[in-house]
PDB file of C-alpha atoms in Angstrom:
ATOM      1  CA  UNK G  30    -133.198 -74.737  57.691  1.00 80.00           C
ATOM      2  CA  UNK G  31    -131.257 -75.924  54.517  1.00 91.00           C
ATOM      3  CA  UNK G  32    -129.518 -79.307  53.026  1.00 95.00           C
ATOM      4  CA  UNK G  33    -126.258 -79.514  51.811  1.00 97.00           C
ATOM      5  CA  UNK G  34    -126.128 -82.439  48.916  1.00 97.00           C
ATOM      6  CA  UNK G  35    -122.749 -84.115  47.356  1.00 98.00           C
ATOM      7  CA  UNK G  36    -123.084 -85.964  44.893  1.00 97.00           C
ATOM      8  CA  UNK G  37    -121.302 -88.787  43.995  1.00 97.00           C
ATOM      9  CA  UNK G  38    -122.018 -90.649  47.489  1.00 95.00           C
ATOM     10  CA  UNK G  39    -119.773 -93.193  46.717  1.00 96.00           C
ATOM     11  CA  UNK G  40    -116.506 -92.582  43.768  1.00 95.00           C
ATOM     12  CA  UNK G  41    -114.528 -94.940  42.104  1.00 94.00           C
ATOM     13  CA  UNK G  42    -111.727 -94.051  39.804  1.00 93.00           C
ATOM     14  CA  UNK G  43    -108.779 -94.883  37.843  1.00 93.00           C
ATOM     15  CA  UNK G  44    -105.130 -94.010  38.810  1.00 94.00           C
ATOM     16  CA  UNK G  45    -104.551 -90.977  36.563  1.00 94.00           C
ATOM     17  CA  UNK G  46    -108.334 -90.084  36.287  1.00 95.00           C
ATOM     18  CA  UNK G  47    -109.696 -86.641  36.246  1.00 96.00           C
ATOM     19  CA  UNK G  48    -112.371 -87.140  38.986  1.00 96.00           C
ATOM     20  CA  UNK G  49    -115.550 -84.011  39.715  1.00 97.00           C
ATOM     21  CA  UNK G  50    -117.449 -84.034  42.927  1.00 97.00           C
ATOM     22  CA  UNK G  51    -120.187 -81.662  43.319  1.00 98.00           C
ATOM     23  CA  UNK G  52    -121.848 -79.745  46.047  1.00 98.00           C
ATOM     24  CA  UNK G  53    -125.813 -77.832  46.562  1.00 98.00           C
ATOM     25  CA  UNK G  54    -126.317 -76.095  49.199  1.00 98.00           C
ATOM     26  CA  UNK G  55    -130.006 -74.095  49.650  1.00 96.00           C
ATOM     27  CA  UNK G  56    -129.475 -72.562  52.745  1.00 96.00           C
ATOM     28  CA  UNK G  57    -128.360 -69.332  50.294  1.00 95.00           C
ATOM     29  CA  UNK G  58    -125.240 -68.876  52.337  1.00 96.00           C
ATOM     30  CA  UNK G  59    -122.111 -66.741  50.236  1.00 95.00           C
ATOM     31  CA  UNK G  60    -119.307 -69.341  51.708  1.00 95.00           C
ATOM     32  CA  UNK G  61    -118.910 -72.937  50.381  1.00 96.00           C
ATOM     33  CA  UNK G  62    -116.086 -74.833  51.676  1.00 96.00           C
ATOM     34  CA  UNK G  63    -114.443 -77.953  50.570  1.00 97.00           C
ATOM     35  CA  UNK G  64    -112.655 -80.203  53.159  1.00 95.00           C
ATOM     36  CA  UNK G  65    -110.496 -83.698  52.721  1.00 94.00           C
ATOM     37  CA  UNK G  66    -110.799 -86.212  55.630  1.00 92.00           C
ATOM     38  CA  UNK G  67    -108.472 -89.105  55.998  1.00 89.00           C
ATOM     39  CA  UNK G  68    -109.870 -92.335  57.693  1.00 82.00           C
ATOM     40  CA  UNK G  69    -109.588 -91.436  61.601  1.00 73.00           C
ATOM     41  CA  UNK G  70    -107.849 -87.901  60.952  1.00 76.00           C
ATOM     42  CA  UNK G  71    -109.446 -84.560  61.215  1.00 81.00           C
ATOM     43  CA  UNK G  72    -110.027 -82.404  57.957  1.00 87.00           C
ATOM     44  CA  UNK G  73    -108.154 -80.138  55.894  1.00 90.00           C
ATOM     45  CA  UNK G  74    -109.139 -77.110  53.754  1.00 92.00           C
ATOM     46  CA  UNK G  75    -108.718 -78.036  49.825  1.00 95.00           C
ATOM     47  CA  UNK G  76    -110.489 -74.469  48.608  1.00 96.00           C
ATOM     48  CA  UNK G  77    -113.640 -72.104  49.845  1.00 95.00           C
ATOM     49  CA  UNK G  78    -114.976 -69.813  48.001  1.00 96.00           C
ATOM     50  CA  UNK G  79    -116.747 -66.486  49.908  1.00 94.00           C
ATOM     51  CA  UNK G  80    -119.245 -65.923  47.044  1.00 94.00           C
ATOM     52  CA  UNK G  81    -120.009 -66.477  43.194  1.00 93.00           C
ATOM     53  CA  UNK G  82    -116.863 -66.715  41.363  1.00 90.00           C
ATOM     54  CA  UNK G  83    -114.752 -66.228  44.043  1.00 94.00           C
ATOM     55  CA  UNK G  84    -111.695 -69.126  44.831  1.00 96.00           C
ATOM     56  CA  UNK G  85    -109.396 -68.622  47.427  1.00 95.00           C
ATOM     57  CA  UNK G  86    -106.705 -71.766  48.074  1.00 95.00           C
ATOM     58  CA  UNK G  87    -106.348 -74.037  51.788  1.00 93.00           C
ATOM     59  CA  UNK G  88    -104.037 -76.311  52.929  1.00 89.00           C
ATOM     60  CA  UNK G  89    -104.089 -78.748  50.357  1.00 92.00           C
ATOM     61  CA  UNK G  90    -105.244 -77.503  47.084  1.00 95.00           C
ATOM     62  CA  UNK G  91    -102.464 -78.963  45.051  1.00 95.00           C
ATOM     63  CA  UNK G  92    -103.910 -81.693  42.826  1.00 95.00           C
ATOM     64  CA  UNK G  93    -107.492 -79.708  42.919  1.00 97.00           C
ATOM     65  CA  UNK G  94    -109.063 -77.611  41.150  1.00 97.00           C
ATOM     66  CA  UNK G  95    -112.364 -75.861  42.032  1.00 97.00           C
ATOM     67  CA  UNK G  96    -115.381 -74.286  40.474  1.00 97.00           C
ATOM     68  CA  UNK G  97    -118.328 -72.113  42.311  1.00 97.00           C
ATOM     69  CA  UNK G  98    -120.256 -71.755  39.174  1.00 88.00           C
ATOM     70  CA  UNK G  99    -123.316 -69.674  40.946  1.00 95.00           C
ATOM     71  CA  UNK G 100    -124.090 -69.678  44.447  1.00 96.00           C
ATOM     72  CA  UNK G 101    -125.755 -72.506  45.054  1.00 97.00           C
ATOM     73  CA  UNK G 102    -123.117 -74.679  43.917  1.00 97.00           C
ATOM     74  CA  UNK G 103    -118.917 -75.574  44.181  1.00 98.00           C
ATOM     75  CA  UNK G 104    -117.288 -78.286  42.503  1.00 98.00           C
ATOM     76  CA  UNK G 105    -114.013 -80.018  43.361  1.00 98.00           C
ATOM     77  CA  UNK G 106    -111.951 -81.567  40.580  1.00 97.00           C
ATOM     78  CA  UNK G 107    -109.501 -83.767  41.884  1.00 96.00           C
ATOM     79  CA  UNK G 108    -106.788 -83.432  38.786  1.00 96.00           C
ATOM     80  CA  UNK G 109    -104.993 -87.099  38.813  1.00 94.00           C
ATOM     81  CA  UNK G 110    -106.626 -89.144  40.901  1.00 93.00           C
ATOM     82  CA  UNK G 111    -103.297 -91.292  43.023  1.00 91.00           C
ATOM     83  CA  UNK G 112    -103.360 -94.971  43.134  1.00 87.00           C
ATOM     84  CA  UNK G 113    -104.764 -96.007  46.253  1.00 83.00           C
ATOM     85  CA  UNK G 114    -105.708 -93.314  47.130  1.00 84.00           C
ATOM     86  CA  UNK G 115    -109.013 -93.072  49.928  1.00 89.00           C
ATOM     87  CA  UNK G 116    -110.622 -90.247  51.420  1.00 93.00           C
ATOM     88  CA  UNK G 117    -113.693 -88.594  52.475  1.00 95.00           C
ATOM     89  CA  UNK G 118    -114.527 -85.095  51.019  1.00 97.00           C
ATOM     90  CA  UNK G 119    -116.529 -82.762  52.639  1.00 96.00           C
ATOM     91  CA  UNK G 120    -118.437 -79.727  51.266  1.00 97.00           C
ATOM     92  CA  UNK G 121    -119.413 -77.099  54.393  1.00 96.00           C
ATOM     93  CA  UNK G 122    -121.402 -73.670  53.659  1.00 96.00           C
ATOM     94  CA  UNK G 123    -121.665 -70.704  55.340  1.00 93.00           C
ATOM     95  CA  UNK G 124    -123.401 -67.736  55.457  1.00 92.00           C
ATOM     96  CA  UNK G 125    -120.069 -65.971  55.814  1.00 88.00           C
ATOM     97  CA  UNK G 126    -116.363 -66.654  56.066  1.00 85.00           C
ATOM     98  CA  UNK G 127    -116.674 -65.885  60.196  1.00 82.00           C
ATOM     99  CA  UNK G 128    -119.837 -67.995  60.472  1.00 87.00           C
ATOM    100  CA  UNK G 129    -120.901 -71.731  61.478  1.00 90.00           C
ATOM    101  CA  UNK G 130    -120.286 -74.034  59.066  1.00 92.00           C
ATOM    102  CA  UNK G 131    -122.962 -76.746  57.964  1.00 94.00           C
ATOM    103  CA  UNK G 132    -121.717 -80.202  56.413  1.00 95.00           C
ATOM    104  CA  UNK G 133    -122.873 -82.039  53.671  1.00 97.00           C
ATOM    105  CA  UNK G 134    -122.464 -86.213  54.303  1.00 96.00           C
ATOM    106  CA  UNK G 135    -119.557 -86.183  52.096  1.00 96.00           C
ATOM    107  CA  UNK G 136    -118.178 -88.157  48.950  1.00 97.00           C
ATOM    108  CA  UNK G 137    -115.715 -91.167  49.544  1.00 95.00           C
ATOM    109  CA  UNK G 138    -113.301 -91.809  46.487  1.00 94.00           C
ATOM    110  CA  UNK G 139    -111.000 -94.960  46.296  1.00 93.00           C
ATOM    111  CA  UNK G 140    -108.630 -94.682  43.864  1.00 93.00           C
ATOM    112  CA  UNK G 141    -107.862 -98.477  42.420  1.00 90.00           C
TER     113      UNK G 141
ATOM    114  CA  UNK E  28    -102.271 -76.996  64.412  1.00 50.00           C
ATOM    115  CA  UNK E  29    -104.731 -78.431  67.256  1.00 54.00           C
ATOM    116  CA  UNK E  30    -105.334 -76.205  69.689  1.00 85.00           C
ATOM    117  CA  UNK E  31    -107.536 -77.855  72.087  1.00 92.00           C
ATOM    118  CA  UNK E  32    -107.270 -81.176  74.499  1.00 94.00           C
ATOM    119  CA  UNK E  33    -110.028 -83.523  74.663  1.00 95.00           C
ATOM    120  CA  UNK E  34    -110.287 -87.327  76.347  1.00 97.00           C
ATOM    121  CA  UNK E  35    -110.066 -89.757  73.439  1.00 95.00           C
ATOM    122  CA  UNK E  36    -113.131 -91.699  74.819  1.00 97.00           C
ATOM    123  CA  UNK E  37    -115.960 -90.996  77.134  1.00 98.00           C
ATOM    124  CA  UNK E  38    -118.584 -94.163  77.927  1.00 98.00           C
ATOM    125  CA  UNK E  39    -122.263 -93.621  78.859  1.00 98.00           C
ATOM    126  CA  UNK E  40    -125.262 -95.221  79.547  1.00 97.00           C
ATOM    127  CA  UNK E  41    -128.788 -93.761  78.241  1.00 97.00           C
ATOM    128  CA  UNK E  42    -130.673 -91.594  80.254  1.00 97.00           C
ATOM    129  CA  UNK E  43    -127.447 -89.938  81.364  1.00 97.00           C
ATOM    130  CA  UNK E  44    -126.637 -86.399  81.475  1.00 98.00           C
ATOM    131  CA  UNK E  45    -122.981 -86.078  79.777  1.00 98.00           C
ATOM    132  CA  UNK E  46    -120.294 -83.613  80.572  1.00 98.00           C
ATOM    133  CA  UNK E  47    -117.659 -83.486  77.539  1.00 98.00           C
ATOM    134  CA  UNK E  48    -114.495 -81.749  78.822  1.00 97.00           C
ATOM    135  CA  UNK E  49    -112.177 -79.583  76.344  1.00 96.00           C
ATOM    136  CA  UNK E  50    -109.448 -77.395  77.414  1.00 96.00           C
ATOM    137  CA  UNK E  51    -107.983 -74.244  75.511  1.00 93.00           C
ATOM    138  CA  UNK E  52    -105.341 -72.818  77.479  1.00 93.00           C
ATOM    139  CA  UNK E  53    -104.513 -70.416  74.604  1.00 90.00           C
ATOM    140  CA  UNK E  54    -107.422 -69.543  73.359  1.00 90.00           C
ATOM    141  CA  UNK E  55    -107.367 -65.848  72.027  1.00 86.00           C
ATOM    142  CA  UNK E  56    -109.675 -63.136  72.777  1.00 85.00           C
ATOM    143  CA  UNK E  57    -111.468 -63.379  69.008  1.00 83.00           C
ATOM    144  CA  UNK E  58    -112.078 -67.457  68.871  1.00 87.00           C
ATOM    145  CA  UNK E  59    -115.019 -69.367  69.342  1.00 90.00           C
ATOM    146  CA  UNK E  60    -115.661 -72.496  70.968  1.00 93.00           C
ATOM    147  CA  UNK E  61    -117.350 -74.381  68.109  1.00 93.00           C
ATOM    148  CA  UNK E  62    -118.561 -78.573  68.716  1.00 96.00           C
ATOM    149  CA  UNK E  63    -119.518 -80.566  66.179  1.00 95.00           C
ATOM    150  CA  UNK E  64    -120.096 -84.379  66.422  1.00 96.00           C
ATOM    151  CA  UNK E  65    -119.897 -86.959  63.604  1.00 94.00           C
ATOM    152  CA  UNK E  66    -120.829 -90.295  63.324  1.00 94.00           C
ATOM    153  CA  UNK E  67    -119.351 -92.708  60.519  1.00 89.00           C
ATOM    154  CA  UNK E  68    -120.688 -92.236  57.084  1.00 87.00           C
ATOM    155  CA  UNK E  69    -121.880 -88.779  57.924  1.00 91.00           C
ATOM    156  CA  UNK E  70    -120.360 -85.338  57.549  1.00 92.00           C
ATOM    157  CA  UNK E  71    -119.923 -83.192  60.879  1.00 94.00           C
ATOM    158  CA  UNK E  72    -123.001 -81.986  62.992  1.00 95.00           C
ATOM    159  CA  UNK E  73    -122.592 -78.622  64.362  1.00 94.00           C
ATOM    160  CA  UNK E  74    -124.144 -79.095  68.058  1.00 96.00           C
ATOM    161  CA  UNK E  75    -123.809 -75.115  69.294  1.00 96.00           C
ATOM    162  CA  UNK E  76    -120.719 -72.895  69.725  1.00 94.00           C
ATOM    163  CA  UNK E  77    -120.233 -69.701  72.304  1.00 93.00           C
ATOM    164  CA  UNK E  78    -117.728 -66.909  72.684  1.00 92.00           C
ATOM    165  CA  UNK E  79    -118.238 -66.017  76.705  1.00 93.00           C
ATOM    166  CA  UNK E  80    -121.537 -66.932  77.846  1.00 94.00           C
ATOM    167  CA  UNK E  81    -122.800 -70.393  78.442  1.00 96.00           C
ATOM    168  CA  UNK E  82    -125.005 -70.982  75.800  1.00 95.00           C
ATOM    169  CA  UNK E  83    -128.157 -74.030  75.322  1.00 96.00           C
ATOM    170  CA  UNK E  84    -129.871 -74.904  72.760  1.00 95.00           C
ATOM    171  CA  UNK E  85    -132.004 -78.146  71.823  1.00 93.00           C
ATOM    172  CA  UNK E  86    -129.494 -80.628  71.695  1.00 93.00           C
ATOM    173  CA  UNK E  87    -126.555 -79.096  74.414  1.00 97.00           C
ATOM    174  CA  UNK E  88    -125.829 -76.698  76.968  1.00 98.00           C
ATOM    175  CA  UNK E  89    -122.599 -74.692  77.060  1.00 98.00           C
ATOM    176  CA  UNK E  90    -120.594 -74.351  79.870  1.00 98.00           C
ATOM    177  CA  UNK E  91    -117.832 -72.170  79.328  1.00 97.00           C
ATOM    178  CA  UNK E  92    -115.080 -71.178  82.142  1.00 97.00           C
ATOM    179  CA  UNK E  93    -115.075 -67.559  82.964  1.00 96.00           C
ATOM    180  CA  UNK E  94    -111.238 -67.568  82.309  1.00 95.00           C
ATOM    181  CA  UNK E  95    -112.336 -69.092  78.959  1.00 95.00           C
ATOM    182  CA  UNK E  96    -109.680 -71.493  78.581  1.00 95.00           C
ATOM    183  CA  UNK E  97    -111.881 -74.444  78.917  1.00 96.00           C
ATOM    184  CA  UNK E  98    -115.234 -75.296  78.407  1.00 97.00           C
ATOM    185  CA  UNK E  99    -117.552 -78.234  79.102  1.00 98.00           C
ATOM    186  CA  UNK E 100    -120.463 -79.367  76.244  1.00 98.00           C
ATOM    187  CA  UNK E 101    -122.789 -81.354  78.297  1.00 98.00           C
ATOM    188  CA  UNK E 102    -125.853 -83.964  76.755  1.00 98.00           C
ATOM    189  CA  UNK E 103    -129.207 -84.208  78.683  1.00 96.00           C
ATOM    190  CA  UNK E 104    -130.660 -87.420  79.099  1.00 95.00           C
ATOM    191  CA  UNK E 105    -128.275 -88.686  76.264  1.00 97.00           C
ATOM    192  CA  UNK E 106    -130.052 -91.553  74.069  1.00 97.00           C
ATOM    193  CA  UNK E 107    -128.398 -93.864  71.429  1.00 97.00           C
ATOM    194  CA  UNK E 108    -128.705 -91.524  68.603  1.00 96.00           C
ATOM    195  CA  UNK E 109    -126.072 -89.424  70.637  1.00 97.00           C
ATOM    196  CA  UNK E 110    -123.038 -91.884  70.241  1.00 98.00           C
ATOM    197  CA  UNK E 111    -120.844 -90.036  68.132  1.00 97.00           C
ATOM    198  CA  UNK E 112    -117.006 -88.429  67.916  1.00 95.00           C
ATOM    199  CA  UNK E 113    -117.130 -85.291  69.591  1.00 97.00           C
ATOM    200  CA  UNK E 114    -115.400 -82.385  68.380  1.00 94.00           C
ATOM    201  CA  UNK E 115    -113.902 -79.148  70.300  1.00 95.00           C
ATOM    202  CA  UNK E 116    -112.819 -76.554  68.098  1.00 91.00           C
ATOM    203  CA  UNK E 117    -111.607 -73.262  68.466  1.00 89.00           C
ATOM    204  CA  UNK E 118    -113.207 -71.577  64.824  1.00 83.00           C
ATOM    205  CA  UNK E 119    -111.843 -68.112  63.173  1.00 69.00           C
ATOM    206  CA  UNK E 120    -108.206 -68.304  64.979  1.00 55.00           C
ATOM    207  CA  UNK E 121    -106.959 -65.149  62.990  1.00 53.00           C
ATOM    208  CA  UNK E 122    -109.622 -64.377  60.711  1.00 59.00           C
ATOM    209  CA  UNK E 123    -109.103 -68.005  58.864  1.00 67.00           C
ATOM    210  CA  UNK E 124    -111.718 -70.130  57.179  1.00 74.00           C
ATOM    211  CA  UNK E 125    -110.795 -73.252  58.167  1.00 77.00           C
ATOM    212  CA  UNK E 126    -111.839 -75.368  60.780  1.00 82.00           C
ATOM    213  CA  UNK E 127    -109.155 -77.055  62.792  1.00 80.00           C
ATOM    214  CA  UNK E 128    -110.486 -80.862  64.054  1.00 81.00           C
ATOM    215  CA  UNK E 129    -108.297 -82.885  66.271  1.00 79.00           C
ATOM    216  CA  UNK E 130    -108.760 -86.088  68.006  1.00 82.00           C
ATOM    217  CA  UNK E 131    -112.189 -85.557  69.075  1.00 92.00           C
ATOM    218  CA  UNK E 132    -113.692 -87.643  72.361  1.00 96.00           C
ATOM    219  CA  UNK E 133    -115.622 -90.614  71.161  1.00 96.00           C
ATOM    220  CA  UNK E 134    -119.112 -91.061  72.930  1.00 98.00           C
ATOM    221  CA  UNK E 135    -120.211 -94.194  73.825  1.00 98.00           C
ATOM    222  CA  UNK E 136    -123.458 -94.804  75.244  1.00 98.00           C
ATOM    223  CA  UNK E 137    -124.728 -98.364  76.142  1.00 97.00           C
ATOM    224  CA  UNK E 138    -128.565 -99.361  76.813  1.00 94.00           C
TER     225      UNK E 138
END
């Protein structure tokens, strides 16, 4: 077995704010994910990356960036944090792009 | 994008054995069934996922349609612990990454 960990739990930021969440995983799995759920909505794909180094773009990566500085880790930047703004982000790994995905608890950010 | 149909709501009491429908009429020859559950405050739970054979594991067994274009997750003897949003998901549509959630069915169970 393996833990995923986020860390912030909880965010608060500034409208205009450069905002970094970060993600562990030690299941050693190549494929980190990064997902954005809105309050009763299902999730969408920011950025994954399939292995150290590696970023390939989702849905919704405009306003991110992303880092998977070794293996065990991928951080999300978001790059001007939007007034109001509230939302759950998820970090999944994997071992690879085809395989089950395993969630972390997630990060909530409100934007004030 | 959702490819799958699910009840919004599904009400149980514990001790129960659960039956969670989910229909994919389209479901393509290369997709998994995937179900996750989440509960607020938590990230998705990945309960078990099959191609073509019913599958079980600790927490479900798979029940999936010889056609394949539905499939029933059902909950032994479900306790509290079990109330959660239920997702279907049909994972790898076309080689992608991403995982598709919809609606979900929302388990209650009641002591």
């Amino acid at each position: 077995g393996g833990i995923i960990t986020q860390t912030p739990k909880f965010l608060i930021g500034q409208e205009g704010q450069k905002l970094t969440l970060k993600c562990q995983q030690n299941f050693n799995h190549d494929t980190m994910y990064w997902y954005r759920q809105d309050s009763g909505k299902g999730l969408r794909l920011i950025y994954y990356s399939i292995t150290e180094n590696d970023l390939q773009k989702g849905d919704l990566s405009e306003g991110y960036d992303a880092s998977r500085e070794k293996k065990s880790s991928f951080s999300l930047t978001v790059t001007s944090a939007q007034k109001n703004e509230m939302a759950v982000f998820l970090c999944a790994s994997s071992t690879g792009v085809q395989d089950t995905q395993y969630f972390g608890p997630g990060t909530r950010l409100l934007v004030l | 994008d959702a490819k799958t149909t699910q009840p919004d709501s599904m009400e149980s009491t514990e001790g129960e054995t659960v039956h969670l429908p989910c229909s994919h009429a389209t479901i393509s020859g290369n997709e998994y069934i995937y179900w996750y559950r989440q509960v607020p405050l938590q990230g998705p739970e990945y309960v078990t996922h099959g191609l073509q054979q019913n599958t079980t594991n600790s927490m479900a067994f798979l029940a999936i349609a010889s056609d394949r274009k539905s499939s029933t997750l059902i909950l032994p003897h479900v306790s509290l612990r079990d109330a959660a949003v239920y997702h279907c998901i049909l994972s790898h549509q076309g080689g992608s990454a991403k995982l598709i959630f919809g609606e979900g069915t929302k388990l209650t169970v009641s002591s």
